[in-house]
Tab-separated table of C-alpha atoms in Angstrom:
chain	number	residue	atom	x	y	z
A	1	UNK	CA	119.273	-35.768	-170.083
A	2	UNK	CA	118.772	-35.756	-166.173
A	3	UNK	CA	120.653	-38.004	-163.991
A	4	UNK	CA	117.912	-40.135	-161.900
A	5	UNK	CA	119.484	-41.451	-158.332
A	6	UNK	CA	122.963	-43.484	-157.290
A	7	UNK	CA	126.316	-43.136	-155.246
A	8	UNK	CA	128.900	-42.619	-157.591
A	9	UNK	CA	131.635	-43.085	-154.843
A	10	UNK	CA	130.849	-46.547	-154.735
A	11	UNK	CA	130.860	-46.802	-158.986
A	12	UNK	CA	127.295	-47.882	-158.998
A	13	UNK	CA	125.652	-46.040	-162.259
A	14	UNK	CA	122.951	-43.926	-161.894
A	15	UNK	CA	118.808	-43.676	-163.761
A	16	UNK	CA	118.981	-41.913	-166.982
A	17	UNK	CA	115.562	-39.898	-167.607
A	18	UNK	CA	115.572	-38.730	-170.922
A	19	UNK	CA	113.112	-35.591	-172.074
A	20	UNK	CA	111.986	-34.677	-175.224
A	21	UNK	CA	113.205	-31.438	-176.382
A	22	UNK	CA	109.718	-30.282	-177.042
A	23	UNK	CA	108.630	-30.850	-173.350
A	24	UNK	CA	111.492	-28.633	-172.330
A	25	UNK	CA	110.801	-25.966	-174.475
A	26	UNK	CA	107.111	-26.437	-172.968
A	27	UNK	CA	107.950	-26.530	-169.512
A	28	UNK	CA	110.267	-23.842	-169.886
A	29	UNK	CA	107.877	-21.276	-171.291
A	30	UNK	CA	105.060	-22.232	-168.453
A	31	UNK	CA	108.001	-20.762	-166.255
A	32	UNK	CA	108.441	-17.658	-168.103
A	33	UNK	CA	104.914	-17.158	-168.097
A	34	UNK	CA	104.545	-18.074	-164.036
A	35	UNK	CA	107.313	-15.523	-163.136
A	36	UNK	CA	105.183	-12.697	-165.620
A	37	UNK	CA	102.086	-13.276	-163.657
A	38	UNK	CA	102.966	-14.081	-160.338
A	39	UNK	CA	104.253	-10.553	-159.028
A	40	UNK	CA	100.357	-9.347	-160.679
A	41	UNK	CA	98.598	-11.586	-158.344
A	42	UNK	CA	100.975	-12.102	-155.359
A	43	UNK	CA	100.375	-8.367	-153.985
A	44	UNK	CA	100.667	-7.803	-150.009
A	45	UNK	CA	97.040	-7.295	-149.372
A	46	UNK	CA	96.220	-11.013	-151.051
A	47	UNK	CA	99.279	-12.192	-148.453
A	48	UNK	CA	98.106	-10.295	-145.257
A	49	UNK	CA	94.585	-12.078	-145.916
A	50	UNK	CA	95.942	-15.402	-146.587
A	51	UNK	CA	98.081	-15.069	-143.391
A	52	UNK	CA	94.766	-13.973	-141.415
A	53	UNK	CA	92.554	-16.708	-143.138
A	54	UNK	CA	95.365	-19.147	-142.034
A	55	UNK	CA	95.824	-18.019	-138.500
A	56	UNK	CA	91.615	-18.181	-138.583
A	57	UNK	CA	92.032	-21.680	-139.186
A	58	UNK	CA	94.166	-22.950	-136.827
A	59	UNK	CA	92.807	-20.909	-133.698
A	60	UNK	CA	88.572	-21.954	-135.137
A	61	UNK	CA	89.484	-25.166	-132.415
A	62	UNK	CA	89.924	-22.802	-129.525
A	63	UNK	CA	87.712	-19.963	-130.612
A	64	UNK	CA	83.840	-20.882	-131.724
A	65	UNK	CA	83.237	-17.221	-132.027
A	66	UNK	CA	84.993	-15.103	-135.260
A	67	UNK	CA	85.777	-12.360	-132.413
A	68	UNK	CA	89.002	-11.164	-134.281
A	69	UNK	CA	87.683	-11.078	-137.551
A	70	UNK	CA	87.531	-7.963	-139.131
A	71	UNK	CA	85.193	-6.107	-140.654
A	72	UNK	CA	86.845	-5.230	-143.421
A	73	UNK	CA	86.996	-8.969	-144.932
A	74	UNK	CA	82.715	-9.000	-144.640
A	75	UNK	CA	80.855	-6.193	-143.726
A	76	UNK	CA	77.521	-7.644	-143.828
A	77	UNK	CA	78.482	-10.709	-141.618
A	78	UNK	CA	79.633	-7.934	-139.002
A	79	UNK	CA	76.219	-5.963	-139.336
A	80	UNK	CA	74.517	-9.474	-139.158
A	81	UNK	CA	76.581	-10.292	-135.806
A	82	UNK	CA	75.834	-6.873	-134.052
A	83	UNK	CA	72.202	-7.414	-134.857
A	84	UNK	CA	72.316	-11.007	-133.248
A	85	UNK	CA	74.268	-9.926	-129.979
A	86	UNK	CA	71.198	-6.973	-129.610
A	87	UNK	CA	68.869	-9.577	-130.113
A	88	UNK	CA	70.644	-11.940	-127.751
A	89	UNK	CA	70.901	-8.888	-124.650
A	90	UNK	CA	67.213	-8.095	-125.556
A	91	UNK	CA	66.540	-11.646	-125.156
A	92	UNK	CA	68.295	-12.286	-121.911
A	93	UNK	CA	66.591	-8.830	-120.887
A	94	UNK	CA	63.187	-10.124	-121.206
A	95	UNK	CA	64.116	-13.045	-119.916
A	96	UNK	CA	65.340	-11.755	-117.041
A	97	UNK	CA	61.979	-9.773	-116.663
A	98	UNK	CA	60.017	-12.510	-117.279
A	99	UNK	CA	61.486	-14.789	-114.695
A	100	UNK	CA	61.341	-11.455	-112.097
A	101	UNK	CA	57.410	-11.267	-112.820
A	102	UNK	CA	57.394	-15.349	-112.327
A	103	UNK	CA	58.566	-15.242	-108.925
A	104	UNK	CA	56.679	-11.790	-108.440
A	105	UNK	CA	53.533	-13.664	-109.258
A	106	UNK	CA	54.479	-16.650	-107.075
A	107	UNK	CA	54.866	-14.125	-104.490
A	108	UNK	CA	52.041	-12.698	-104.790
A	109	UNK	CA	49.541	-16.015	-105.418
A	110	UNK	CA	51.029	-17.277	-101.820
A	111	UNK	CA	50.114	-13.700	-100.243
A	112	UNK	CA	46.741	-14.035	-101.689
A	113	UNK	CA	46.320	-17.736	-100.095
A	114	UNK	CA	47.205	-16.150	-96.870
A	115	UNK	CA	44.927	-13.103	-97.532
A	116	UNK	CA	41.775	-15.541	-98.640
A	117	UNK	CA	43.020	-17.792	-95.366
A	118	UNK	CA	42.535	-14.893	-93.090
A	119	UNK	CA	39.466	-13.413	-94.419
A	120	UNK	CA	38.083	-16.629	-94.342
A	121	UNK	CA	38.595	-16.550	-90.366
A	122	UNK	CA	38.066	-13.452	-89.962
A	123	UNK	CA	34.495	-13.782	-91.718
A	124	UNK	CA	33.690	-16.826	-89.604
A	125	UNK	CA	34.603	-14.604	-86.277
A	126	UNK	CA	32.577	-11.813	-87.642
A	127	UNK	CA	29.742	-14.246	-88.223
A	128	UNK	CA	29.976	-15.728	-84.925
A	129	UNK	CA	29.881	-11.952	-83.212
A	130	UNK	CA	27.425	-11.195	-85.332
A	131	UNK	CA	25.356	-13.938	-84.326
A	132	UNK	CA	26.366	-13.675	-80.848
A	133	UNK	CA	25.533	-10.086	-81.027
A	134	UNK	CA	21.870	-10.402	-82.420
A	135	UNK	CA	21.507	-12.647	-79.842
A	136	UNK	CA	22.343	-10.770	-76.953
A	137	UNK	CA	20.191	-7.899	-78.758
A	138	UNK	CA	17.355	-9.650	-79.255
A	139	UNK	CA	17.072	-11.133	-75.737
A	140	UNK	CA	17.735	-7.898	-74.059
A	141	UNK	CA	14.994	-5.658	-76.165
A	142	UNK	CA	12.736	-8.532	-76.010
A	143	UNK	CA	12.827	-8.062	-72.476
A	144	UNK	CA	12.692	-3.855	-72.753
A	145	UNK	CA	9.425	-4.992	-75.348
A	146	UNK	CA	7.676	-6.428	-72.019
A	147	UNK	CA	8.935	-4.044	-69.410
A	148	UNK	CA	7.678	-1.458	-71.760
A	149	UNK	CA	3.862	-2.352	-71.567
A	150	UNK	CA	3.784	-0.625	-67.869
A	151	UNK	CA	3.127	2.904	-68.612
A	152	UNK	CA	5.144	3.661	-65.122
A	153	UNK	CA	8.365	1.855	-66.890
A	154	UNK	CA	7.942	3.877	-69.803
A	155	UNK	CA	7.946	6.877	-68.201
A	156	UNK	CA	10.761	5.799	-66.001
A	157	UNK	CA	12.920	4.763	-69.080
A	158	UNK	CA	12.391	7.952	-70.766
A	159	UNK	CA	13.192	10.137	-67.806
A	160	UNK	CA	16.856	8.228	-67.919
A	161	UNK	CA	19.808	9.045	-70.121
A	162	UNK	CA	20.775	7.755	-73.457
A	163	UNK	CA	16.785	7.883	-74.654
A	164	UNK	CA	17.992	9.793	-78.379
A	165	UNK	CA	20.527	7.236	-78.113
A	166	UNK	CA	18.237	4.254	-78.416
A	167	UNK	CA	15.912	5.845	-80.631
A	168	UNK	CA	18.364	6.506	-83.063
A	169	UNK	CA	19.349	2.694	-82.748
A	170	UNK	CA	15.834	1.634	-83.419
A	171	UNK	CA	15.028	4.543	-86.344
A	172	UNK	CA	18.405	2.764	-88.029
A	173	UNK	CA	18.063	-0.472	-87.586
A	174	UNK	CA	14.392	-0.581	-88.765
A	175	UNK	CA	15.431	1.330	-91.855
A	176	UNK	CA	18.571	-1.189	-92.743
A	177	UNK	CA	16.034	-4.230	-92.434
A	178	UNK	CA	13.825	-3.024	-94.678
A	179	UNK	CA	15.887	-1.933	-97.266
A	180	UNK	CA	17.712	-5.616	-96.500
A	181	UNK	CA	14.231	-7.111	-97.028
A	182	UNK	CA	13.461	-5.149	-100.420
A	183	UNK	CA	17.471	-5.837	-101.931
A	184	UNK	CA	17.599	-9.641	-100.474
A	185	UNK	CA	15.868	-12.825	-99.413
A	186	UNK	CA	14.155	-11.602	-95.769
A	187	UNK	CA	15.486	-13.529	-92.867
A	188	UNK	CA	13.240	-16.365	-91.263
A	189	UNK	CA	10.474	-14.934	-89.026
A	190	UNK	CA	12.266	-16.794	-85.989
A	191	UNK	CA	15.711	-15.672	-86.778
A	192	UNK	CA	17.465	-13.486	-84.089
A	193	UNK	CA	17.464	-10.667	-86.451
A	194	UNK	CA	13.557	-10.508	-86.766
A	195	UNK	CA	13.167	-10.598	-83.465
A	196	UNK	CA	15.884	-8.120	-82.470
A	197	UNK	CA	13.678	-5.506	-84.948
A	198	UNK	CA	10.505	-6.561	-83.884
A	199	UNK	CA	11.312	-5.783	-80.324
A	200	UNK	CA	12.622	-2.360	-80.948
A	201	UNK	CA	9.747	-1.387	-83.055
A	202	UNK	CA	7.471	-3.247	-80.279
A	203	UNK	CA	8.950	-0.889	-77.782
A	204	UNK	CA	8.462	2.006	-80.024
A	205	UNK	CA	4.748	0.827	-80.027
A	206	UNK	CA	4.210	0.416	-76.613
A	207	UNK	CA	6.454	4.308	-75.877
A	208	UNK	CA	3.663	5.535	-78.014
A	209	UNK	CA	0.845	3.780	-76.325
A	210	UNK	CA	1.400	6.269	-72.796
A	211	UNK	CA	0.345	9.527	-72.774
A	212	UNK	CA	3.879	10.841	-71.522
A	213	UNK	CA	5.725	8.179	-74.323
A	214	UNK	CA	3.333	9.832	-77.403
A	215	UNK	CA	4.317	13.517	-75.954
A	216	UNK	CA	7.919	12.503	-75.929
A	217	UNK	CA	8.338	11.396	-79.227
A	218	UNK	CA	6.923	14.289	-80.878
A	219	UNK	CA	8.395	16.682	-78.476
A	220	UNK	CA	11.992	15.037	-79.330
A	221	UNK	CA	13.702	15.485	-82.642
A	222	UNK	CA	15.328	11.654	-82.124
A	223	UNK	CA	11.582	10.782	-82.073
A	224	UNK	CA	10.029	12.576	-84.476
A	225	UNK	CA	12.845	11.196	-86.413
A	226	UNK	CA	11.761	7.808	-86.044
A	227	UNK	CA	7.799	8.455	-86.851
A	228	UNK	CA	9.102	9.542	-89.742
A	229	UNK	CA	10.644	6.111	-90.529
A	230	UNK	CA	7.654	3.813	-89.698
A	231	UNK	CA	5.933	6.162	-91.843
A	232	UNK	CA	8.461	5.181	-94.822
A	233	UNK	CA	8.256	1.400	-93.752
A	234	UNK	CA	4.871	1.269	-94.609
A	235	UNK	CA	5.691	1.870	-98.783
A	236	UNK	CA	8.890	0.022	-98.770
A	237	UNK	CA	8.624	-2.567	-96.363
A	238	UNK	CA	7.583	-5.983	-99.024
A	239	UNK	CA	4.593	-6.832	-98.553
A	240	UNK	CA	3.936	-10.848	-97.628
A	241	UNK	CA	7.522	-10.499	-95.504
A	242	UNK	CA	7.066	-7.710	-93.126
A	243	UNK	CA	3.901	-8.139	-91.919
A	244	UNK	CA	4.841	-8.413	-88.288
A	245	UNK	CA	7.174	-5.688	-88.476
A	246	UNK	CA	4.292	-3.484	-90.275
A	247	UNK	CA	1.147	-4.371	-87.613
A	248	UNK	CA	3.684	-2.930	-85.088
A	249	UNK	CA	4.006	0.483	-87.103
A	250	UNK	CA	0.381	0.882	-88.340
A	251	UNK	CA	-0.279	0.173	-83.934
A	252	UNK	CA	2.285	2.451	-83.129
A	253	UNK	CA	0.874	5.343	-85.532
A	254	UNK	CA	-2.302	4.738	-84.368
A	255	UNK	CA	-0.991	5.480	-81.010
A	256	UNK	CA	0.432	8.307	-82.208
A	257	UNK	CA	-2.376	10.022	-83.886
A	258	UNK	CA	-4.338	10.038	-80.460
A	259	UNK	CA	-2.187	12.612	-79.293
A	260	UNK	CA	-2.962	16.305	-80.433
A	261	UNK	CA	0.903	16.679	-81.415
A	262	UNK	CA	0.861	13.439	-83.101
A	263	UNK	CA	-2.361	13.883	-85.371
A	264	UNK	CA	-0.488	17.234	-86.359
A	265	UNK	CA	2.514	15.599	-87.687
A	266	UNK	CA	1.409	12.718	-88.985
A	267	UNK	CA	-1.387	15.166	-91.392
A	268	UNK	CA	1.917	16.786	-92.129
A	269	UNK	CA	3.172	13.882	-93.884
A	270	UNK	CA	2.254	14.534	-97.603
A	271	UNK	CA	0.388	11.444	-99.325
A	272	UNK	CA	-0.193	9.843	-95.891
A	273	UNK	CA	-3.621	9.011	-96.791
A	274	UNK	CA	-3.320	7.590	-100.001
A	275	UNK	CA	-0.638	5.003	-99.149
A	276	UNK	CA	-3.280	3.833	-95.965
A	277	UNK	CA	-5.948	3.228	-98.674
A	278	UNK	CA	-3.365	1.859	-101.140
A	279	UNK	CA	-1.596	-0.443	-98.353
A	280	UNK	CA	-5.071	-1.534	-96.611
A	281	UNK	CA	-5.786	-2.770	-100.631
A	282	UNK	CA	-2.503	-4.539	-100.943
A	283	UNK	CA	-2.195	-5.882	-97.706
A	284	UNK	CA	-2.979	-9.725	-97.478
A	285	UNK	CA	-2.951	-9.802	-93.009
A	286	UNK	CA	-6.555	-9.506	-92.182
A	287	UNK	CA	-5.319	-7.474	-88.974
A	288	UNK	CA	-3.010	-5.054	-90.958
A	289	UNK	CA	-6.327	-4.024	-92.750
A	290	UNK	CA	-7.958	-3.588	-89.828
A	291	UNK	CA	-5.310	-1.351	-88.445
A	292	UNK	CA	-5.250	0.583	-92.049
A	293	UNK	CA	-8.652	1.243	-91.456
A	294	UNK	CA	-8.490	2.483	-87.843
A	295	UNK	CA	-5.784	4.952	-88.795
A	296	UNK	CA	-7.507	6.215	-91.602
A	297	UNK	CA	-10.532	6.899	-89.132
A	298	UNK	CA	-8.271	8.893	-86.786
A	299	UNK	CA	-6.842	10.734	-88.851
A	300	UNK	CA	-10.090	12.289	-90.689
A	301	UNK	CA	-12.045	11.768	-87.410
A	302	UNK	CA	-10.550	15.599	-86.757
A	303	UNK	CA	-8.836	16.850	-89.933
A	304	UNK	CA	-6.095	19.615	-89.210
A	305	UNK	CA	-5.362	20.507	-92.294
A	306	UNK	CA	-7.390	21.317	-95.600
A	307	UNK	CA	-4.767	19.509	-98.077
A	308	UNK	CA	-5.988	16.134	-95.834
A	309	UNK	CA	-9.115	16.735	-96.652
A	310	UNK	CA	-9.471	16.990	-100.189
A	311	UNK	CA	-7.010	14.240	-100.074
A	312	UNK	CA	-9.253	11.654	-98.101
A	313	UNK	CA	-12.306	12.844	-100.264
A	314	UNK	CA	-10.211	11.828	-103.321
A	315	UNK	CA	-8.584	9.194	-102.296
A	316	UNK	CA	-10.944	7.160	-100.322
A	317	UNK	CA	-13.012	5.982	-102.660
A	318	UNK	CA	-16.823	4.613	-102.365
A	319	UNK	CA	-15.916	1.122	-104.068
A	320	UNK	CA	-12.836	0.285	-101.895
A	321	UNK	CA	-15.330	1.393	-98.473
A	322	UNK	CA	-18.181	-0.915	-99.442
A	323	UNK	CA	-15.516	-3.875	-100.463
A	324	UNK	CA	-14.403	-3.119	-96.761
A	325	UNK	CA	-17.459	-3.299	-95.703
A	326	UNK	CA	-18.214	-6.753	-97.231
A	327	UNK	CA	-15.019	-7.979	-95.444
A	328	UNK	CA	-15.394	-11.252	-93.765
A	329	UNK	CA	-13.672	-10.091	-90.774
A	330	UNK	CA	-16.543	-8.770	-88.262
A	331	UNK	CA	-14.067	-6.210	-86.631
A	332	UNK	CA	-12.845	-4.961	-90.105
A	333	UNK	CA	-16.488	-4.609	-91.444
A	334	UNK	CA	-17.506	-2.448	-88.094
A	335	UNK	CA	-14.495	-0.222	-88.528
A	336	UNK	CA	-14.788	-0.030	-92.254
A	337	UNK	CA	-18.364	0.761	-91.752
A	338	UNK	CA	-17.232	4.020	-89.506
A	339	UNK	CA	-14.607	5.183	-92.101
A	340	UNK	CA	-17.321	5.311	-94.752
A	341	UNK	CA	-19.939	7.256	-92.381
A	342	UNK	CA	-16.732	9.543	-91.846
A	343	UNK	CA	-16.004	9.692	-95.255
A	344	UNK	CA	-19.522	10.687	-96.505
A	345	UNK	CA	-20.058	13.720	-93.923
A	346	UNK	CA	-16.952	14.816	-95.335
A	347	UNK	CA	-17.976	15.129	-98.432
A	348	UNK	CA	-21.393	16.304	-97.688
A	349	UNK	CA	-19.534	19.151	-95.591
A	350	UNK	CA	-16.862	19.674	-98.166
A	351	UNK	CA	-18.835	19.127	-101.649
A	352	UNK	CA	-16.328	20.950	-103.819
A	353	UNK	CA	-12.789	20.451	-103.963
A	354	UNK	CA	-10.839	22.375	-101.606
């Protein structure tokens, strides 16, 4: 039996609890079993782990990361945490680079906008300067064109300085103009650019109209270079868009053919007879066709090379001559009739291929 609560000094009786002997024996047996089993379970490693777990549970509210958990408790968790940390570092790295790239892109966009604005201003300024230069050039060369109608003025101009530079400017400008007309829509006929080019070509035509001017052009490298450009214009200048320029070129070449040096130089241009024969058929301006016929006649009237004779007899066909003779333009009819007689004389004089 076991005694309950009470105070013996005051003479009070304590409550008594009655326990069966069988239960007491059963409890004693369980106590003995626990005494035997606990030493096997409660070893030092388990107690250390239990103490560590208790510390972790006490500090979980203060430390959100499990940095204090030893790797021996969960190796897989430690490896995952290492991978996670590495991924986080990589993420922070690429995020930093992305932000830097964004900042660089924004800076480049601002710079690009500034450059575009500056480029627009420069283009506007360049356009204004180009327009002004073309206007000044057109006005100056138009005056020079008019002055060059006088042989005395031509003589005085060619005896001065900077003549070679002027002829080089003429050749380069005309060549670039013809190239632009082939690659893009030709400018309007009354534009400053067209007036500038026509004034240059017209000045050369007037120089070739002077005896001294013809001899000067054939005697100087710059002059012969200009003549080469003029010949190339006949084949390269688009039909229907460079009619005025071709008109001046044909007149200039005709003027040069009057000079013996000029005739010899033009006769050495391979294919010039065939080029003129093609052009007289393709040309839409009657005056230009007339100039083609006159230049053909001038070249074959006194042929300087056998090759030129052969080209003339083989290229200028009877059908072409008859077509020209039947043209509506009286001047062209008369010039074509003279050319027909010249070609027939050549064929009679040279019946066989040369």
